[in-house]
C-alpha atoms as one frame of an Amber mdcrd trajectory, in Angstrom:
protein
   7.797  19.356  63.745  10.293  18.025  60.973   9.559  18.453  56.730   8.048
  15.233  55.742   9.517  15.080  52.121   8.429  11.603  50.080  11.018  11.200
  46.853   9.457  10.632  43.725   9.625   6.755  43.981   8.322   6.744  48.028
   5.037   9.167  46.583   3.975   6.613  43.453   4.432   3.902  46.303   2.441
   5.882  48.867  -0.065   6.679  45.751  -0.369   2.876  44.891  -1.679   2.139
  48.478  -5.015   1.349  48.946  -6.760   4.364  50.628  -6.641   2.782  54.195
  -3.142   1.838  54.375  -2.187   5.504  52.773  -4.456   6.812  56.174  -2.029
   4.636  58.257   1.169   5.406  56.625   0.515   9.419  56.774  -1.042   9.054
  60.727   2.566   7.106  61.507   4.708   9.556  59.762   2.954  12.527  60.987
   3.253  11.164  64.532   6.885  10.316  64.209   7.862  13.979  62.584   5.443
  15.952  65.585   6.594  13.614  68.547   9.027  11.113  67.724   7.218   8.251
  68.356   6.867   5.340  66.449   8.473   1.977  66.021  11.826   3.363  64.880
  15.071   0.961  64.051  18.565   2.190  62.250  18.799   0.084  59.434  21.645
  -2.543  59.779  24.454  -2.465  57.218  23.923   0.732  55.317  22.640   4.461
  56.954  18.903   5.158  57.256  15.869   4.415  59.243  12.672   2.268  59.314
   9.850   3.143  60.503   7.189   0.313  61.396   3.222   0.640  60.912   1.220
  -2.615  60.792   2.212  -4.408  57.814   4.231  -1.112  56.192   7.269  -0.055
  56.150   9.256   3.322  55.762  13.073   3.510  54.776  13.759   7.115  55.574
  17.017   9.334  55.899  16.436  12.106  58.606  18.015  15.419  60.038  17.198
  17.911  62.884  14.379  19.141  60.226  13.719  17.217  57.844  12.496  13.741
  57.514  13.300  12.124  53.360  11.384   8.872  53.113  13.140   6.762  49.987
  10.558   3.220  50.571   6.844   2.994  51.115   5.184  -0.402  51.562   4.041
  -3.463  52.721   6.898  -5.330  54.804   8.150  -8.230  52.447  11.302 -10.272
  52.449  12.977  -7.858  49.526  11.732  -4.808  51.381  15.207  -3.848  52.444
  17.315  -5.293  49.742  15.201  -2.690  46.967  16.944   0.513  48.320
């Protein structure tokens, strides 16, 4: 299992979810860091990852351990363009 580490702007995202999208997002990151599964893309243009659940998004960074998530939300047409 890989470190799921949220940076300080990611966790007052995550924190501004409402409780059942916070459920979803945790479930989806938690399954990606045990298994690797999830809807996983490398980001185009610049290094990183998303990482698709429902309507959220998160723009992570990753290693053999650790997993740094730098975006939480809901998937919006500045969504990649903020980080």
């Amino acid at each position: 299992m890989k470190t799921i580490i949220l940076t300080d702007k990611a966790a007052r995202e995550f924190d501004n979810l409402d409780s059942k999208a916070r459920e979803q997002v945790s479930e989806g990151l938690y399954q990606y860091a045990v298994g690797g599964q999830g809807d996983v893309k490398r980001l185009a243009g610049r290094d990183g990852f998303r990482l698709r659940i429902g309507r959220y998004r998160v723009i992570f960074d990753e290693d053999k351990t650790t997993i740094l998530a730098v975006y939480v939300g809901k998937r919006e047409t500045t969504t990649y363009r903020k980080n």
